[in-house]
C-alpha positions as a printed Julia matrix, in Angstrom:
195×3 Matrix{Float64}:
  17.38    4.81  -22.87
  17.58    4.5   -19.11
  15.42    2.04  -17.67
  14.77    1.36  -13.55
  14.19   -2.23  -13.07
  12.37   -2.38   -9.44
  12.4    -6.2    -8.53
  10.35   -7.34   -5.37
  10.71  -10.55   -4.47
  11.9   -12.47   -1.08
  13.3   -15.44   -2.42
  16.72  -15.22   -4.09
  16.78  -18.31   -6.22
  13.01  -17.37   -7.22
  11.88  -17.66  -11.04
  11.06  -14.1   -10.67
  15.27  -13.34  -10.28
  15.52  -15.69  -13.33
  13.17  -13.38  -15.39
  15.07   -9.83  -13.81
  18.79  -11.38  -14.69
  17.6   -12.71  -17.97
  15.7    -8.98  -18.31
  18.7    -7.36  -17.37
  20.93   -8.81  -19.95
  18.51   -8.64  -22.57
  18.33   -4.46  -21.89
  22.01   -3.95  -21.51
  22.18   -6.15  -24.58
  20.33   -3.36  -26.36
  22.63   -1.06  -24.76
  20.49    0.41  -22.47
  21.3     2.27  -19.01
  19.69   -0.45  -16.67
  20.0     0.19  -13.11
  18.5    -2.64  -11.0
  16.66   -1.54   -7.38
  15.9    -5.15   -5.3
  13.29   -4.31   -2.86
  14.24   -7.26   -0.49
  18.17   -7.15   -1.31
  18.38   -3.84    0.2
  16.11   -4.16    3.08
  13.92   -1.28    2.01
  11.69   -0.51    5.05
   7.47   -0.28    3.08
   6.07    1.39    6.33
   5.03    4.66    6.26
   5.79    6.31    9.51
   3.32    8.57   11.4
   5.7    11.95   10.42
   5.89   10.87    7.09
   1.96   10.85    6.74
   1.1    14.02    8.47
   2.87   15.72    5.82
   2.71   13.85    3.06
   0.16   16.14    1.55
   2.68   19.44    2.23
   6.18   17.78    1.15
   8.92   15.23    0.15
   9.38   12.69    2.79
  12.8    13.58    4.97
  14.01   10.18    5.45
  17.47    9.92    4.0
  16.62    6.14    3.2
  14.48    7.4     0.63
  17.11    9.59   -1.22
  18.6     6.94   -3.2
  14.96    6.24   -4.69
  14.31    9.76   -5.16
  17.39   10.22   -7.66
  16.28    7.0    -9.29
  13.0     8.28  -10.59
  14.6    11.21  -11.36
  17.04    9.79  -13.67
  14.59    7.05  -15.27
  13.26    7.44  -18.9
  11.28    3.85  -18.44
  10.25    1.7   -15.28
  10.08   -2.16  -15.45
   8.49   -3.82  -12.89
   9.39   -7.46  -11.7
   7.28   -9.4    -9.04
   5.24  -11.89   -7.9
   1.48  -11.37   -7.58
   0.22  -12.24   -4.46
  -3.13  -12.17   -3.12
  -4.09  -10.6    -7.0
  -2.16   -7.45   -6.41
   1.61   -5.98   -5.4
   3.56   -7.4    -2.9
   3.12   -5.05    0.83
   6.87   -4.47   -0.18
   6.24   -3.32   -3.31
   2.89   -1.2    -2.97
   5.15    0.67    0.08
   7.56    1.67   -1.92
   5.26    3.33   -4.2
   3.43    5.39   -1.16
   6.52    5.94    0.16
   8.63    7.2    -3.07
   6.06    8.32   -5.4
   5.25   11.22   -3.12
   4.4    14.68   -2.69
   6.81   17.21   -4.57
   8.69   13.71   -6.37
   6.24   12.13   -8.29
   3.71   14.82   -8.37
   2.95   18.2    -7.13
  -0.15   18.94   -5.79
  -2.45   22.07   -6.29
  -3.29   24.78   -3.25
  -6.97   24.31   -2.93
  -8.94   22.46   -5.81
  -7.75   21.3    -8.91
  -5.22   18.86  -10.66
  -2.27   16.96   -9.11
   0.76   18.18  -11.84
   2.99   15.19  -12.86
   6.98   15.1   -12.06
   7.26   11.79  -14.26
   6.96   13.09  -17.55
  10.43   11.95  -18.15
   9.22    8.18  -17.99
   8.21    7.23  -21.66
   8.0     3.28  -21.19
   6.38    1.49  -18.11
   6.18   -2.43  -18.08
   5.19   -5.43  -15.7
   6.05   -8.9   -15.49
   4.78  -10.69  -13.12
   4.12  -14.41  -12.09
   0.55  -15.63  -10.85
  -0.84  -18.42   -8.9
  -4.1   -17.85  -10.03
  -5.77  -18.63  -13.54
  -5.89  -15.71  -16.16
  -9.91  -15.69  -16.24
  -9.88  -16.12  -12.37
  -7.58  -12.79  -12.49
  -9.6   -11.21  -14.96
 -12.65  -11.92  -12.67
 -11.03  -10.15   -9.58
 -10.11   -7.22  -11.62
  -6.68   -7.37  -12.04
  -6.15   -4.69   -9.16
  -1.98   -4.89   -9.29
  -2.17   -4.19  -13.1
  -4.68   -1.43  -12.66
  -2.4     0.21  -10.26
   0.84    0.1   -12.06
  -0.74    0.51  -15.78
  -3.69    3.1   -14.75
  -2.39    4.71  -11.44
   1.24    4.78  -11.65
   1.22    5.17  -15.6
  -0.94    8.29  -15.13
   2.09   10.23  -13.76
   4.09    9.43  -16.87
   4.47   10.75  -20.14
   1.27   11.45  -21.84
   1.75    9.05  -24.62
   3.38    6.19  -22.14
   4.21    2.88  -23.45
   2.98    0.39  -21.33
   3.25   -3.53  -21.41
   1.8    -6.4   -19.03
   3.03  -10.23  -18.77
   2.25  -12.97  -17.04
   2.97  -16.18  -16.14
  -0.57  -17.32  -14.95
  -0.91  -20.66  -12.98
   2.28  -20.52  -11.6
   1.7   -22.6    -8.47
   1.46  -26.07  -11.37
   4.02  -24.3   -13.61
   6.13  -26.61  -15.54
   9.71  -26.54  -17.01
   8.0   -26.17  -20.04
   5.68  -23.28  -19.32
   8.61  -21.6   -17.7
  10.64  -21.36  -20.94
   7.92  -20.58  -23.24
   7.37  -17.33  -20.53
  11.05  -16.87  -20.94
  10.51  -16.75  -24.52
   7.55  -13.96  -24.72
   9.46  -12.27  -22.29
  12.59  -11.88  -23.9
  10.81  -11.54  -26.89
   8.87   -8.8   -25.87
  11.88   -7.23  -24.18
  13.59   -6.43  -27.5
  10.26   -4.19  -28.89
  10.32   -2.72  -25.79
């Protein structure tokens, strides 16, 4: 299996890069193709650019940034997702990287006149998200849960038809404690080797 591991977060001694290593070593452990794209590491630039969004709807974006991120999606058979929720959703890093990558004639062709979009993610069987949260879980749950909606409804929509999908959580992050953070460890790993 090859799985794209797309890690967003600023920090570099974050608990988030604790879960991706740890996640990382569990899926090569398994003997999985991991390949690990860090958002912040490589200074990937979010911002749509006026160009880029007059034809979105016509073609592939022509930045040669993008490439790279192109060929990853291409290659993937399952996505895991790593970052921090913020504000209840994706980080602005994150969420531009999907309306920059997941575009036009890469992630999904769309139709001359009405009728469907047509999927170029088939490929991706497995989609998963673990993420930490400042927030309670019925305080999420309240809100809506708009970054899981996006990756596990919108994103996952492009994928395989019968898409395995998984969601984690380390809620009230902002009091975690030593404790808390292991036992996430634990269900992560845990859940890591079904997945």
């Amino acid at each position: 299996m090859r799985v794209l591991v797309v890690y967003c977060h600023p920090v570099p001694e974050s608990y988030c890069a604790a879960i991706r290593d740890m996640a990382v070593e569990v899926l090569r452990g398994r003997g999985w193709d991991v390949r690990l794209l860090d958002l912040y590491a490589e200074n990937f630039d979010p911002v749509m650019s006026c160009e880029e969004r007059r034809f979105y709807n016509d073609r592939a974006p022509e930045d040669p940034a993008l490439k790279p991120h192109f060929e990853h999606l291409e290659w993937a058979q399952a996505i895991l997702f790593i970052y921090p929720t913020w504000w209840y959703g994706l980080p602005a890093m994150l969420k531009g990287w999907f309306d920059r990558v997941w575009a036009t004639d890469i992630a999904f062709k769309l139709p001359a006149g009405k009728g469907r979009i047509t999927s170029l993610m088939r490929h991706v069987t497995k989609v998963g998200v673990i993420t930490t949260c400042g927030a309670p879980t019925w305080w999420s749950v309240v809100v809506g849960q708009p970054g899981r909606k996006t990756i596990l409804r919108g994103m996952r929509a492009l994928c395989a038809t019968r898409c395995k999908t998984f969601f984690l959580a380390h809620y009230l992050m902002d009091s975690s404690t030593p404790k808390s953070r292991e036992a996430f460890f634990g269900k992560v790993r845990a859940r890591l080797e079904r997945f």
